[in-house]
CSV table of C-alpha atoms and ligand atoms in Angstrom, one decimal:
chain,number,residue,atom,x,y,z
A,1,ARG,CA,-8.5,-8.1,-21.5
A,2,ALA,CA,-11.8,-7.6,-19.8
A,3,PHE,CA,-10.5,-5.2,-17.1
A,4,ALA,CA,-9.9,-1.5,-17.2
A,5,PRO,CA,-6.1,-0.7,-16.9
A,6,LEU,CA,-4.8,0.0,-13.4
A,7,LEU,CA,-1.1,-0.7,-13.5
A,8,THR,CA,0.9,-0.3,-16.7
A,9,VAL,CA,4.6,-1.2,-17.0
A,10,GLU,CA,6.4,-0.3,-20.2
A,11,GLY,CA,10.0,-1.2,-21.1
A,12,LEU,CA,11.1,-1.6,-17.5
A,13,GLN,CA,14.8,-2.1,-17.0
A,14,VAL,CA,16.6,-2.9,-13.8
A,15,ARG,CA,20.3,-3.1,-13.2
A,16,TYR,CA,22.4,-4.3,-10.3
A,17,GLY,CA,25.8,-2.8,-11.2
A,18,ALA,CA,26.9,-4.6,-14.3
A,19,ILE,CA,24.1,-7.1,-14.2
A,20,GLN,CA,21.0,-6.2,-16.2
A,21,ALA,CA,18.2,-8.1,-14.4
A,22,LEU,CA,15.3,-6.7,-16.5
A,23,ARG,CA,15.7,-5.9,-20.2
A,24,GLY,CA,12.5,-4.1,-21.0
A,25,VAL,CA,9.6,-5.7,-19.3
A,26,SER,CA,6.1,-4.6,-20.2
A,27,LEU,CA,2.9,-5.8,-18.5
A,28,GLN,CA,-0.5,-4.7,-17.4
A,29,VAL,CA,-2.8,-5.3,-14.4
A,30,GLY,CA,-6.4,-4.4,-14.7
A,31,LYS,CA,-8.8,-3.1,-12.1
A,32,GLY,CA,-10.0,-6.2,-10.3
A,33,GLU,CA,-7.7,-8.5,-12.2
A,34,MET,CA,-5.4,-11.1,-10.8
A,35,VAL,CA,-2.2,-11.4,-12.8
A,36,ALA,CA,0.6,-14.0,-12.4
A,37,LEU,CA,4.2,-13.5,-13.2
A,38,ILE,CA,6.0,-16.9,-13.6
A,39,GLY,CA,9.5,-17.9,-14.6
A,40,ALA,CA,12.6,-19.8,-13.5
A,41,ASN,CA,15.0,-18.8,-10.7
A,42,GLY,CA,16.7,-15.5,-11.6
A,43,ALA,CA,14.3,-14.6,-14.4
A,44,GLY,CA,13.6,-11.3,-12.8
A,45,LYS,CA,10.2,-11.8,-11.1
A,46,THR,CA,11.3,-10.3,-7.8
A,47,SER,CA,13.1,-7.4,-9.5
A,48,THR,CA,9.9,-6.6,-11.4
A,49,LEU,CA,7.8,-6.4,-8.2
A,50,ARG,CA,10.4,-4.4,-6.3
A,51,ALA,CA,10.6,-1.9,-9.1
A,52,VAL,CA,6.8,-1.6,-9.3
A,53,SER,CA,6.5,-1.1,-5.6
A,54,GLY,CA,9.3,1.5,-5.4
A,55,MET,CA,11.7,-0.5,-3.5
A,56,LEU,CA,14.1,-0.5,-6.4
A,57,LYS,CA,15.0,2.2,-8.9
A,58,ALA,CA,14.1,1.6,-12.6
A,59,ALA,CA,17.1,2.2,-14.9
A,60,ALA,CA,14.7,2.8,-17.8
A,61,GLY,CA,11.0,2.4,-18.6
A,62,ARG,CA,7.7,3.8,-17.3
A,63,ILE,CA,5.3,2.7,-14.6
A,64,THR,CA,1.9,4.2,-14.3
A,65,LEU,CA,-0.9,3.6,-11.8
A,66,GLU,CA,-4.3,4.8,-12.9
A,67,GLY,CA,-2.6,6.8,-15.6
A,68,LYS,CA,-0.3,8.6,-13.2
A,69,ASP,CA,3.4,8.2,-13.6
A,70,THR,CA,4.8,6.5,-10.5
A,71,THR,CA,8.2,5.4,-12.0
A,72,SER,CA,10.3,7.4,-9.6
A,73,LEU,CA,8.2,7.2,-6.6
A,74,LYS,CA,9.4,5.4,-3.4
A,75,ALA,CA,7.5,2.7,-1.6
A,76,HIS,CA,6.2,5.0,1.1
A,77,GLN,CA,4.8,7.3,-1.6
A,78,LEU,CA,3.0,4.4,-3.3
A,79,VAL,CA,1.2,3.0,-0.3
A,80,PRO,CA,-1.1,6.0,0.0
A,81,ARG,CA,-1.8,5.7,-3.8
A,82,GLY,CA,-3.1,2.2,-3.2
A,83,MET,CA,-0.2,-0.1,-3.6
A,84,ALA,CA,0.8,-2.7,-1.0
A,85,HIS,CA,3.7,-5.2,-1.3
A,86,ALA,CA,4.0,-8.4,0.7
A,87,PRO,CA,7.6,-9.0,-0.2
A,88,GLU,CA,9.8,-12.0,-0.6
A,89,GLY,CA,10.7,-13.3,2.9
A,90,ARG,CA,7.4,-11.7,4.0
A,91,GLY,CA,9.0,-8.7,5.7
A,92,ILE,CA,7.2,-9.1,9.0
A,93,PHE,CA,8.7,-7.9,12.3
A,94,PRO,CA,9.5,-11.1,14.3
A,95,ASN,CA,9.8,-9.3,17.7
A,96,LEU,CA,6.4,-7.6,17.4
A,97,THR,CA,3.1,-9.4,18.1
A,98,VAL,CA,0.7,-10.3,15.3
A,99,GLN,CA,-1.5,-7.4,16.4
A,100,GLU,CA,1.3,-4.9,16.3
A,101,ASN,CA,2.4,-6.1,12.8
A,102,LEU,CA,-1.1,-5.6,11.6
A,103,GLU,CA,-1.3,-2.1,13.1
A,104,LEU,CA,1.8,-1.2,11.2
A,105,GLY,CA,0.0,-2.1,8.0
A,106,ALA,CA,-2.5,0.7,8.7
A,107,TYR,CA,0.1,3.2,9.8
A,108,LEU,CA,-0.9,5.8,7.2
A,109,ARG,CA,-4.6,5.7,7.9
A,110,ARG,CA,-6.4,8.2,10.0
A,111,ASP,CA,-9.8,6.4,10.1
A,112,THR,CA,-9.1,4.6,13.3
A,113,ALA,CA,-12.6,3.3,13.8
A,114,ARG,CA,-12.5,1.6,10.4
A,115,ILE,CA,-9.0,0.1,11.1
A,116,GLU,CA,-10.5,-2.0,13.9
A,117,GLN,CA,-13.2,-3.1,11.5
A,118,ASP,CA,-10.7,-4.0,8.8
A,119,MET,CA,-8.6,-5.9,11.3
A,120,GLU,CA,-11.6,-8.0,12.1
A,121,LYS,CA,-12.1,-8.6,8.3
A,122,GLY,CA,-8.5,-9.8,8.2
A,123,PHE,CA,-9.2,-12.2,11.1
A,124,THR,CA,-12.2,-13.5,9.2
A,125,LEU,CA,-10.0,-14.2,6.2
A,126,PHE,CA,-7.3,-15.9,8.4
A,127,PRO,CA,-8.9,-17.0,11.7
A,128,VAL,CA,-5.7,-18.4,13.0
A,129,LEU,CA,-4.3,-14.9,13.2
A,130,LYS,CA,-7.0,-13.9,15.7
A,131,GLU,CA,-6.0,-16.8,18.0
A,132,ARG,CA,-2.4,-15.7,17.8
A,133,ARG,CA,-2.8,-12.0,18.0
A,134,ARG,CA,-0.8,-11.6,21.1
A,135,GLN,CA,2.0,-14.0,20.0
A,136,LEU,CA,5.3,-12.7,18.7
A,137,ALA,CA,5.2,-12.9,14.9
A,138,GLY,CA,8.6,-14.6,14.8
A,139,THR,CA,7.1,-17.6,16.5
A,140,LEU,CA,4.4,-18.2,13.9
A,141,SER,CA,4.7,-21.0,11.4
A,142,GLY,CA,5.8,-20.2,7.8
A,143,GLY,CA,2.2,-20.4,6.6
A,144,GLU,CA,0.9,-18.2,9.4
A,145,GLN,CA,3.7,-15.6,8.7
A,146,GLN,CA,2.6,-15.5,5.0
A,147,MET,CA,-1.0,-15.0,6.1
A,148,LEU,CA,0.1,-12.2,8.4
A,149,ALA,CA,2.0,-10.6,5.6
A,150,ILE,CA,-1.1,-10.6,3.4
A,151,ALA,CA,-3.4,-9.5,6.1
A,152,ARG,CA,-1.0,-6.6,7.0
A,153,ALA,CA,-0.7,-5.5,3.3
A,154,LEU,CA,-4.5,-5.5,3.1
A,155,LEU,CA,-4.7,-3.1,6.1
A,156,SER,CA,-3.4,-0.3,3.9
A,157,LYS,CA,-6.6,-0.8,1.9
A,158,PRO,CA,-4.7,-1.3,-1.4
A,159,GLN,CA,-6.2,-1.3,-4.9
A,160,LEU,CA,-3.2,-3.4,-6.0
A,161,LEU,CA,-1.6,-6.1,-3.9
A,162,LEU,CA,1.8,-7.2,-4.9
A,163,LEU,CA,2.8,-10.7,-3.7
A,164,ASP,CA,6.1,-12.4,-3.9
A,165,GLU,CA,6.1,-16.2,-3.8
A,166,PRO,CA,3.3,-16.7,-1.3
A,167,SER,CA,3.7,-20.5,-1.6
A,168,LEU,CA,7.4,-20.6,-0.9
A,169,GLY,CA,8.3,-23.3,1.6
A,170,LEU,CA,4.7,-24.0,2.6
A,171,ALA,CA,2.9,-27.3,2.7
A,172,PRO,CA,0.4,-27.9,-0.2
A,173,GLN,CA,-2.6,-27.6,2.2
A,174,VAL,CA,-1.5,-24.3,3.6
A,175,THR,CA,-0.8,-23.0,0.1
A,176,GLU,CA,-4.2,-24.0,-0.9
A,177,THR,CA,-5.7,-22.0,2.0
A,178,ILE,CA,-3.7,-19.0,1.1
A,179,PHE,CA,-4.7,-19.1,-2.6
A,180,ARG,CA,-8.4,-19.6,-1.8
A,181,THR,CA,-8.2,-16.5,0.4
A,182,LEU,CA,-6.4,-14.6,-2.3
A,183,ARG,CA,-9.2,-15.3,-4.8
A,184,GLU,CA,-11.7,-14.1,-2.2
A,185,VAL,CA,-9.7,-10.9,-1.7
A,186,ASN,CA,-9.5,-10.4,-5.5
A,187,ALA,CA,-13.2,-11.0,-5.8
A,188,THR,CA,-13.8,-8.0,-3.6
A,189,GLY,CA,-12.1,-5.9,-6.3
A,190,VAL,CA,-8.5,-5.8,-5.1
A,191,SER,CA,-6.2,-6.3,-8.1
A,192,VAL,CA,-3.3,-8.7,-7.5
A,193,LEU,CA,0.1,-9.1,-9.1
A,194,LEU,CA,1.5,-12.4,-8.0
A,195,VAL,CA,5.0,-13.7,-8.5
A,196,GLU,CA,5.2,-17.5,-8.2
A,197,GLN,CA,7.6,-20.4,-8.9
A,198,ASN,CA,4.6,-22.7,-8.7
A,199,ALA,CA,3.3,-22.0,-12.2
A,200,HIS,CA,0.4,-24.4,-12.0
A,201,LEU,CA,-1.0,-22.8,-8.9
A,202,ALA,CA,-0.5,-19.3,-10.1
A,203,LEU,CA,-1.9,-19.7,-13.6
A,204,ASN,CA,-4.9,-21.6,-12.2
A,205,ALA,CA,-5.7,-18.7,-9.9
A,206,ALA,CA,-4.9,-15.8,-12.2
A,207,HIS,CA,-7.0,-14.2,-15.0
A,208,TYR,CA,-3.8,-13.4,-17.0
A,209,GLY,CA,-0.2,-14.5,-16.9
A,210,TYR,CA,3.2,-13.4,-18.1
A,211,VAL,CA,6.2,-15.7,-18.5
A,212,LEU,CA,9.6,-14.1,-17.7
A,213,GLU,CA,12.9,-15.5,-19.0
A,214,THR,CA,16.2,-13.8,-18.4
A,215,GLY,CA,14.7,-10.4,-17.8
A,216,GLU,CA,12.2,-10.4,-20.7
A,217,VAL,CA,8.5,-11.3,-21.1
A,218,VAL,CA,8.6,-14.3,-23.6
A,219,MET,CA,4.9,-15.2,-23.4
A,220,ALA,CA,1.6,-13.8,-22.1
A,221,GLY,CA,-2.0,-14.9,-22.1
A,222,ALA,CA,-5.0,-15.9,-20.1
A,223,GLY,CA,-4.0,-18.0,-17.1
A,224,LYS,CA,-5.9,-21.0,-18.4
A,225,ALA,CA,-4.5,-20.6,-22.0
A,226,LEU,CA,-0.9,-20.6,-20.6
A,227,LEU,CA,-1.7,-23.7,-18.6
A,228,GLU,CA,-2.6,-25.4,-21.8
A,229,SER,CA,0.3,-24.2,-23.8
A,230,ALA,CA,2.8,-26.9,-24.7
A,231,GLU,CA,5.7,-24.7,-24.2
A,232,VAL,CA,4.6,-23.7,-20.7
A,233,ARG,CA,3.8,-27.3,-19.8
A,234,ARG,CA,7.3,-28.4,-20.9
A,235,ALA,CA,9.3,-25.6,-19.4
A,236,TYR,CA,7.4,-24.8,-16.2
A,237,LEU,CA,5.1,-27.6,-15.4
A,238,GLY,CA,7.6,-30.4,-15.7
A,239,GLU,CA,5.7,-32.3,-18.4
B,301,ATP,P1,13.9,-16.1,-7.8
B,301,ATP,O1,12.7,-16.9,-8.1
B,301,ATP,O2,15.1,-17.0,-7.7
B,301,ATP,O3,13.7,-15.2,-6.7
B,301,ATP,P2,13.5,-14.0,-9.7
B,301,ATP,O4,12.9,-14.4,-11.0
B,301,ATP,O5,12.7,-13.4,-8.7
B,301,ATP,O6,14.2,-15.3,-9.1
B,301,ATP,P3,15.3,-11.8,-9.4
B,301,ATP,O7,15.5,-12.1,-8.0
B,301,ATP,O8,14.5,-10.7,-9.8
B,301,ATP,O9,14.8,-13.1,-10.1
B,301,ATP,O10,16.8,-11.8,-10.1
B,301,ATP,C1,17.0,-11.5,-11.4
B,301,ATP,C2,18.5,-11.4,-11.7
B,301,ATP,O11,19.1,-10.3,-11.0
B,301,ATP,C3,19.3,-12.6,-11.2
B,301,ATP,O12,20.2,-12.9,-12.2
B,301,ATP,C4,19.9,-12.2,-9.9
B,301,ATP,O13,21.1,-12.9,-9.7
B,301,ATP,C5,20.1,-10.8,-10.1
B,301,ATP,N1,20.1,-10.0,-8.9
B,301,ATP,C6,19.0,-9.9,-8.1
B,301,ATP,N2,19.2,-9.2,-7.0
B,301,ATP,C7,20.5,-8.8,-7.1
B,301,ATP,C8,21.4,-8.0,-6.3
B,301,ATP,N3,20.9,-7.4,-5.2
B,301,ATP,N4,22.6,-7.8,-6.8
B,301,ATP,C9,23.1,-8.4,-7.9
B,301,ATP,N5,22.3,-9.1,-8.7
B,301,ATP,C10,21.0,-9.3,-8.3
């Protein structure tokens, strides 16, 4: 791996009552790296992200960010440490405007002058959000809501952006726009941990990938290498 370690997850277990959703997941995301987590429905992708971002309690295992143990920290304690999560279902506030949703992304920041500047940066990444800034977020299209979720997450100035299924329910062209922008964001140094059902898209964009099956990592490798693996092609690319 050509990147210095940023996030390290070791032996992560998650349980929902009697259901063991994660059976000891280990993975790494480097500084400036884009990492994809792929796998079938129910494999544990969302549970992994939720545990990493402090939305869910780990039953066992250890999570560190820049060498500091964050295993038992909650989401609101992780945001100031540079972690931002654009969750499944996007988590935007439908009855607030686009602008208000973006302002919430910056709620922990005190550098108000820079927030304005960073909001403009977000509008450069997704120009449609600027046109819609006074519109209620709930009236945006699915693609626009996804863009808003990403732009809002970026306003906390994360080192690590966690993204759950950014392509879900979106037309291929919109998905393409979102992934192009994600690569741009990643190229500025923001690390990305991306959960995707669309394995082809995710592995193409990512430096490195992990394949989850029933709560365990069963394969890992460079994005391009996984794309070429016969097993991945058969199981996840429908070939
Ligand atoms: P998908 O792509 O369908 O979202 P996933 O890979 O993200 O799937 P998870 O959502 O992490 O998978 O789910 C992993 C397992 O945990 C599944 O068997 C699921 O049914 C179970 N699970 C998830 N959330 C809960 C919950 N709140 N209560 C009980 N079981 C849950």
